[in-house]
Short mmCIF file of C-alpha atoms in Angstrom, two decimals:
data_model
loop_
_atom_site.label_atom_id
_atom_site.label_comp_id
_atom_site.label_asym_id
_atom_site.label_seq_id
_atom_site.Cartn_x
_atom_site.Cartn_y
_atom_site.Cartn_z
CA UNK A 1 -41.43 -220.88 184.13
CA UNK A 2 -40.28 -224.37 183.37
CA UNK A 3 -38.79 -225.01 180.05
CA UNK A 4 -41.23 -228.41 179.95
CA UNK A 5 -44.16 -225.53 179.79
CA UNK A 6 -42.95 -223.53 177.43
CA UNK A 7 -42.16 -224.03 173.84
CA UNK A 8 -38.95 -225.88 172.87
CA UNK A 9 -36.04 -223.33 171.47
CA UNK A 10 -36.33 -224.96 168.31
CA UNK A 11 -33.44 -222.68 166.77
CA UNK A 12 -31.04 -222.76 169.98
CA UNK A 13 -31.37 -226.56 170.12
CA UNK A 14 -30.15 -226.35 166.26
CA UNK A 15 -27.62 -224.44 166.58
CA UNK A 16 -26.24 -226.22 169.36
CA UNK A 17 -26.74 -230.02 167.47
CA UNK A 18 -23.93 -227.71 165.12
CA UNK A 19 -22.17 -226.42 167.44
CA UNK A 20 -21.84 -229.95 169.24
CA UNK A 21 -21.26 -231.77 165.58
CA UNK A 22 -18.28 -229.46 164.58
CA UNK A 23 -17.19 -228.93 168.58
CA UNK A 24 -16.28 -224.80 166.98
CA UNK A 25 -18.58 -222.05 167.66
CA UNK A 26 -17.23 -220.93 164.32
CA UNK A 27 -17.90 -223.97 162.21
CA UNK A 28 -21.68 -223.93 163.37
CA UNK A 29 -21.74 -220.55 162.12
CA UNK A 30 -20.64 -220.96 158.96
CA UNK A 31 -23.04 -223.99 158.52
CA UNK A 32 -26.12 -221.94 159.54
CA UNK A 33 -24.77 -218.75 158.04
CA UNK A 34 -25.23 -216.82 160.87
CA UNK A 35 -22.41 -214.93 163.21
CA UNK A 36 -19.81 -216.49 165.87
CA UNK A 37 -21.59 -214.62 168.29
CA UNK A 38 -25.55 -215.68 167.69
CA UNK A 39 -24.00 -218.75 167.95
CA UNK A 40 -22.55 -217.97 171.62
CA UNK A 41 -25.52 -216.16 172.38
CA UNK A 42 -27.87 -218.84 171.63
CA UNK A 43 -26.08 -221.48 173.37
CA UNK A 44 -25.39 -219.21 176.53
CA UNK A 45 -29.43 -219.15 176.55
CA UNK A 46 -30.16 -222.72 176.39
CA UNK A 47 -27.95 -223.06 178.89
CA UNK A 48 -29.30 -220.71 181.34
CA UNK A 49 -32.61 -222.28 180.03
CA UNK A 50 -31.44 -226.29 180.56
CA UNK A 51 -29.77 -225.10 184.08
CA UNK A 52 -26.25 -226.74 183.26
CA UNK A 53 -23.11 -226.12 181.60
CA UNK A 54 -23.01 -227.56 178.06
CA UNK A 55 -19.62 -226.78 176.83
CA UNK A 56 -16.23 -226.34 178.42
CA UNK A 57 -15.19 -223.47 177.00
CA UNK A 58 -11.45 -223.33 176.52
CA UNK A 59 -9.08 -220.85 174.80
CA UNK A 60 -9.31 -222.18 170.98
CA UNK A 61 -11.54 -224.77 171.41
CA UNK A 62 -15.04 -225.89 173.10
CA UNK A 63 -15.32 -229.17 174.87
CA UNK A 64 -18.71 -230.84 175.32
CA UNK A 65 -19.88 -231.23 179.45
CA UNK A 66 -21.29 -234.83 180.46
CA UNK A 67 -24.72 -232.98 180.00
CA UNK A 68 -23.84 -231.26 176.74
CA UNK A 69 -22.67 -235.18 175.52
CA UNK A 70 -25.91 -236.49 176.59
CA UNK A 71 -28.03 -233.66 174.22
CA UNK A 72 -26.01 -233.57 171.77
CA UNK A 73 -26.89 -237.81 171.28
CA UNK A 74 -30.64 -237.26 171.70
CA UNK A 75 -30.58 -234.23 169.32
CA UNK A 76 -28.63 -235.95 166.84
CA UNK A 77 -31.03 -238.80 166.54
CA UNK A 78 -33.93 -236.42 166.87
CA UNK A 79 -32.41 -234.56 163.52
CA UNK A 80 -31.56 -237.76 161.82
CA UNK A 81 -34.92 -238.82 161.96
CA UNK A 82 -36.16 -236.09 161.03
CA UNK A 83 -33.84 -235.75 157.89
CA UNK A 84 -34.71 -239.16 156.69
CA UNK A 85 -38.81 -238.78 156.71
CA UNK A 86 -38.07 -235.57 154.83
CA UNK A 87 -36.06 -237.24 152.31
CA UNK A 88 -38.82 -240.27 152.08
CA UNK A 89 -41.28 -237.53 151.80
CA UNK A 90 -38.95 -235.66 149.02
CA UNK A 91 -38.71 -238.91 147.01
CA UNK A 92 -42.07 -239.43 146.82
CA UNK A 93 -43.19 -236.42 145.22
CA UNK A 94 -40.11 -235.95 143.23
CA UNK A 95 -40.20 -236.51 139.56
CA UNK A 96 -37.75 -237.21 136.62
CA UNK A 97 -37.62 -236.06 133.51
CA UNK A 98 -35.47 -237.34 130.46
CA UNK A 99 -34.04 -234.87 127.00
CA UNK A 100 -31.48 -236.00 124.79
CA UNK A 101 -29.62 -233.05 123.54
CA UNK A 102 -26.55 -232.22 120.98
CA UNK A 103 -22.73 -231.85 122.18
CA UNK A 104 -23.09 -228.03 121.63
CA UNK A 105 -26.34 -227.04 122.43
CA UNK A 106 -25.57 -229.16 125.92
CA UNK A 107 -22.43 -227.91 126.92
CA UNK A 108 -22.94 -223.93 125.48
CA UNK A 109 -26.97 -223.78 126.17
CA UNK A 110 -28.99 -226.03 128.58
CA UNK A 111 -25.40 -226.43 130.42
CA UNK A 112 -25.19 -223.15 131.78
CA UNK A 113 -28.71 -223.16 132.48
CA UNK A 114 -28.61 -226.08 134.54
CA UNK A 115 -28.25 -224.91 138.23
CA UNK A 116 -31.23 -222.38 137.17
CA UNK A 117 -33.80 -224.79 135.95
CA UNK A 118 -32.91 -226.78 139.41
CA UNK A 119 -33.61 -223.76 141.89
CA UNK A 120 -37.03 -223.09 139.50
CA UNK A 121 -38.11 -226.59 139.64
CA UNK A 122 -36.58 -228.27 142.49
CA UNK A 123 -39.00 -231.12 142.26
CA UNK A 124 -37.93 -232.23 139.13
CA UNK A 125 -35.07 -234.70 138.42
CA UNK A 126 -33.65 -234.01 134.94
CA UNK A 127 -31.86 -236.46 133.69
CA UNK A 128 -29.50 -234.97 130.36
CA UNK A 129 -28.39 -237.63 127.91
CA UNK A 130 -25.92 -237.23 124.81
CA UNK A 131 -28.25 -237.38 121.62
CA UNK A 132 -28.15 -237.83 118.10
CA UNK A 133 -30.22 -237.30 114.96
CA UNK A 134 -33.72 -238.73 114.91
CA UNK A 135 -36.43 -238.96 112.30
CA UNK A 136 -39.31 -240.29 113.98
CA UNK A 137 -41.20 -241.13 117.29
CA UNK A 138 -39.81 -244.44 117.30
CA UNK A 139 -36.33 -243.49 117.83
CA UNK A 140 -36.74 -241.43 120.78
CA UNK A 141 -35.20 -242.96 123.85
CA UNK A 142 -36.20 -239.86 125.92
CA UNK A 143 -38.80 -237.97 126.92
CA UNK A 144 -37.92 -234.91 125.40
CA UNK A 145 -35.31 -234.24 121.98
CA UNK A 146 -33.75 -231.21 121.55
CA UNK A 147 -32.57 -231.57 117.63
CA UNK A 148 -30.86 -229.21 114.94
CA UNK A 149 -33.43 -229.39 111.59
CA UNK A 150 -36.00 -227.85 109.32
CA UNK A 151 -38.77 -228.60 111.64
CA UNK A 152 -40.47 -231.49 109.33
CA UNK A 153 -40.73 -234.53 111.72
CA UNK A 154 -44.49 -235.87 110.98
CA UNK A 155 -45.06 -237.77 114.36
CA UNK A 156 -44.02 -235.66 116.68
CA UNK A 157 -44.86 -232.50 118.67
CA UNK A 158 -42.61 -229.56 117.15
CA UNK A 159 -41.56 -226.15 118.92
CA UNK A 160 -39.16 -224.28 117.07
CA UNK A 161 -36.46 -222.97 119.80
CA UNK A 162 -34.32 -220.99 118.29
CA UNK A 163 -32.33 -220.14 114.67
CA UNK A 164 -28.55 -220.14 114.56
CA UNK A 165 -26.31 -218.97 112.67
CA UNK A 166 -22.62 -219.71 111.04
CA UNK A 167 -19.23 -217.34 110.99
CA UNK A 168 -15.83 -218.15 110.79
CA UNK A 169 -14.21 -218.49 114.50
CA UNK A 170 -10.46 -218.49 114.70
CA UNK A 171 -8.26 -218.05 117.96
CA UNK A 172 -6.22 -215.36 118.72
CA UNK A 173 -3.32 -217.83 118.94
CA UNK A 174 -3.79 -218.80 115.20
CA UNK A 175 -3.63 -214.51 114.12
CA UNK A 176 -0.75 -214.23 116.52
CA UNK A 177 1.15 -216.96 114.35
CA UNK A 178 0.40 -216.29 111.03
CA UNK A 179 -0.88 -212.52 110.90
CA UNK A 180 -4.62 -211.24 110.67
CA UNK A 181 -7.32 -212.20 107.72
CA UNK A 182 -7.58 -209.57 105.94
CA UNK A 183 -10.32 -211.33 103.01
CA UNK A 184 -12.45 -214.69 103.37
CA UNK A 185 -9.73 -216.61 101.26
CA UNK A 186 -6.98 -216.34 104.47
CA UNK A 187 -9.21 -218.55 105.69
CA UNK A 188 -7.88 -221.35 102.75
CA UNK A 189 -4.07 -220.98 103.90
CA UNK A 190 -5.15 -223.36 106.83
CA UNK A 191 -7.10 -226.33 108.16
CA UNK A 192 -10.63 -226.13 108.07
CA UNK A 193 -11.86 -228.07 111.08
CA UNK A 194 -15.79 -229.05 110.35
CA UNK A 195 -18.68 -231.74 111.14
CA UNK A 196 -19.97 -234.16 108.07
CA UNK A 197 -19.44 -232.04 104.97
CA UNK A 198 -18.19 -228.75 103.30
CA UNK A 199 -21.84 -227.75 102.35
CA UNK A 200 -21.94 -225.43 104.80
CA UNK A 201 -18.59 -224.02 104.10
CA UNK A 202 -19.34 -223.59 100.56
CA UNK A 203 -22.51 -221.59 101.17
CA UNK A 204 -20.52 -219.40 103.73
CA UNK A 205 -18.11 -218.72 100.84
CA UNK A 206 -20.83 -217.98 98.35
CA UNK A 207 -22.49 -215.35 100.62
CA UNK A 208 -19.11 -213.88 100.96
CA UNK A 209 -18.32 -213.72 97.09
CA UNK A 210 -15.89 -216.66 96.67
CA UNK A 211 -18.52 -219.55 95.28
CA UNK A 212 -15.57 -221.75 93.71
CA UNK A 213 -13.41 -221.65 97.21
CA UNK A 214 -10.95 -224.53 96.93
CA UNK A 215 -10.63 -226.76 100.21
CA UNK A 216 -6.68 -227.50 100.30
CA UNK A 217 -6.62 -228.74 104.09
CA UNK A 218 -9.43 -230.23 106.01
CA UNK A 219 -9.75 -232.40 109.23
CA UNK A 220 -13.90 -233.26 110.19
CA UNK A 221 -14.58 -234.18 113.31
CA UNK A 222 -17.94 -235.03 114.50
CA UNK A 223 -18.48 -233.99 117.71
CA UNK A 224 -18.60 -230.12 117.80
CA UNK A 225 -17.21 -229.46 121.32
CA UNK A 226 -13.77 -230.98 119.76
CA UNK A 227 -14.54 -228.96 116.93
CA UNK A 228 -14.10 -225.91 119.11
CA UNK A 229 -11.60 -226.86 121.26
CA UNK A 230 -9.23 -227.65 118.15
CA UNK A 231 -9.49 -223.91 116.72
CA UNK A 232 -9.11 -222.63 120.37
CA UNK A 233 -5.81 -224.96 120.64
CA UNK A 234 -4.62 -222.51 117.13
CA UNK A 235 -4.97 -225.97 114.91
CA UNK A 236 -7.49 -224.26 112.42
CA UNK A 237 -10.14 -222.64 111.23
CA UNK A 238 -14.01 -223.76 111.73
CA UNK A 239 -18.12 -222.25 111.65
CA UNK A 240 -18.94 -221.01 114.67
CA UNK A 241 -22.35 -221.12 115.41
CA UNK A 242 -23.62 -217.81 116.81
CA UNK A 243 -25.39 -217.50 119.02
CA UNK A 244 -23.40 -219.88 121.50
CA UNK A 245 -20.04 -218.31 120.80
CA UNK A 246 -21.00 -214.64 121.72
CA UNK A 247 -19.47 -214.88 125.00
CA UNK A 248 -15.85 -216.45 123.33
CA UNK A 249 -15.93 -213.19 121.01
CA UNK A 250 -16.86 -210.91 123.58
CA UNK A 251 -14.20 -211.83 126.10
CA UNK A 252 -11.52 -212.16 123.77
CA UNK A 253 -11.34 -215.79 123.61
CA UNK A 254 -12.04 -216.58 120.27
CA UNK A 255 -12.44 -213.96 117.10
CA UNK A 256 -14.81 -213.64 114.37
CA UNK A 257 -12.62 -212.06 111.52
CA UNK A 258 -15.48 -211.57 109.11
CA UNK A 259 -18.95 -209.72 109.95
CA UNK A 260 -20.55 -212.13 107.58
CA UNK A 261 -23.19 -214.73 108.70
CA UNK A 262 -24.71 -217.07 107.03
CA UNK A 263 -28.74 -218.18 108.35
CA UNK A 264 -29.12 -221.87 107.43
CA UNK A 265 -32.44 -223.42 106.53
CA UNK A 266 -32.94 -225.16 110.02
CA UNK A 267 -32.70 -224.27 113.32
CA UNK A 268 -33.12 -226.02 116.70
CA UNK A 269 -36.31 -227.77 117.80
CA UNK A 270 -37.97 -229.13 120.94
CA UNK A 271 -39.26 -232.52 120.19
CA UNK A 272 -41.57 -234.47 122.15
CA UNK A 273 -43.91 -237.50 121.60
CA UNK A 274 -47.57 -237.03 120.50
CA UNK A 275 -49.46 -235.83 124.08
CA UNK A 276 -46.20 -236.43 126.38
CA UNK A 277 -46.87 -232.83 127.82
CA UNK A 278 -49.80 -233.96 129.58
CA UNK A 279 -47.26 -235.33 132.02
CA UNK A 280 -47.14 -231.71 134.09
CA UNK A 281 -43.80 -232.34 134.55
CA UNK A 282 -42.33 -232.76 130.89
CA UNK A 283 -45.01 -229.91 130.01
CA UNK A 284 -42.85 -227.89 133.04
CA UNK A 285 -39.62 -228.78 131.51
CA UNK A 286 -40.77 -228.19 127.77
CA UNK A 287 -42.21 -224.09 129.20
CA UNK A 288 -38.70 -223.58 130.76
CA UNK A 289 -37.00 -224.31 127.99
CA UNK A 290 -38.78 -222.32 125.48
CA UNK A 291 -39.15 -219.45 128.14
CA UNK A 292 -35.66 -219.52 127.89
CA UNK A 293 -34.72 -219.80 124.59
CA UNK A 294 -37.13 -216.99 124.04
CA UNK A 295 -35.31 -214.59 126.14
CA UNK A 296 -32.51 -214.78 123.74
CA UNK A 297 -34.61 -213.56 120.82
#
């Protein structure tokens, strides 16, 4: 039967657009995740099936025949095309979403989470931005907010994600040096590393039994990711916030020398503009996210 009547060998005529690209059997492969030999196989077929040679085959390479050169162009272009009105088609009905999100709930939270929320919505753009504090509506650059509070913003939709909660985190570097902490005041023979204030310090110390702890040595640093790289670099002590430094306990990476936490008043909160979720995909983005947060609980 003539290969003009019958249907084209859609997958051969791939593989061999792969095979002629890379000019290795073994490249192609690799590419289409398939074996060297389907790879032989196939082409040996559309060979037998175009009535000519295609490659040259020599010991550690493959050469391309003058026929072989000749589909290799018209396939190339054929796939090209193809590729581009896929990608104008993809564009079209792709869609972006914005969130503004804190140093540590971006790079120990949504970070990880990342590559997931892109294979479960693969239509959706998300676009992650540093953010800060906000109070109101008006100060939302984003579509979505994810902020660390007691939940009381007036003009705005408000999910409550999820609580944390604060220990003391030292590195293994720091007990190594200067021995292990035995009670809560080791913690004052070095630097406390910390964001904005000692209020949350002080509580810790309260619900321990030491409400008059003196601060002698103190750095505060606002962004929390430097926070956490300082203790891990042995240059102090700081509140870890559980639970985004499980993992660092568990592996050994940081320690928590005191089974003592402390549950603040706020927590972390989705925040979105009054009726944003009826765009379906911020509503999309706003499910996943609470899905997931809820699967910690």
């Amino acid at each position: 039967m003539a290969l003009a009547t019958r249907r084209l060998p859609l997958t051969a005529l791939r593989t061999f657009e792969a095979a002629a690209r890379h000019l290795s059997f073994k490249n192609a492969a690799e590419e289409l995740f398939v074996s060297s030999t389907t790879v032989s196989n196939q082409i040996r077929q559309l060979e037998k099936d175009w009535g000519c040679k295609l490659f040259h085959r020599r010991t550690r390479a493959v050469v391309l025949t003058d026929s072989g050169k000749s589909l290799a162009r018209v396939l190339s272009k054929a796939f090209d095309d193809i590729r581009a009105e896929a990608e104008l088609h993809m564009a079209a009905t792709r869609k972006t979403v914005t969130i503004a999100v804190g140093p540590i709930f971006g790079s120990r939270w949504l970070g990880p989470r990342l590559s997931k929320f892109g294979k479960d919505y693969p239509e959706i753009d998300l676009i992650v931005h540093h953010g800060s504090r906000i109070t109101s509506a008006g100060q939302m650059a984003t579509d979505i907010v994810v902020d660390w509070g007691m939940g009381d913003w007036t003009d705005l939709e408000v999910t409550k994600l999820m609580e944390a909660r604060y220990s003391p985190i030292v590195s293994p570097k720091l007990i190594a040096q200067s021995g292990p902490f035995i009670k809560p005041s080791d913690l004052t023979k070095h630097t406390f590393i910390h964001q904005h204030d000692r209020s949350e310090w002080r509580n810790w110390f309260a619900l321990a039994g030491y409400p008059n702890q003196v601060f002698q040595s103190e750095i505060v640093v606002i962004d929390s990711n430097i926070v956490q790289r300082s203790v891990k670099d042995g240059q102090g002590v700081a509140l870890g916030v559980f639970p985004f430094h499980d993992t660092d306990v568990e592996d050994g990476t940081l320690v928590k020398p005191f089974d003592i936490d402390l549950m603040p008043d706020r927590a972390f909160h989705l925040l979105t503009r009054i009726n944003a979720r009826g765009r379906k995909e911020v509503r999309a983005v706003c499910d996943w996210i609470e899905a997931e947060a809820a699967a910690l609980v």
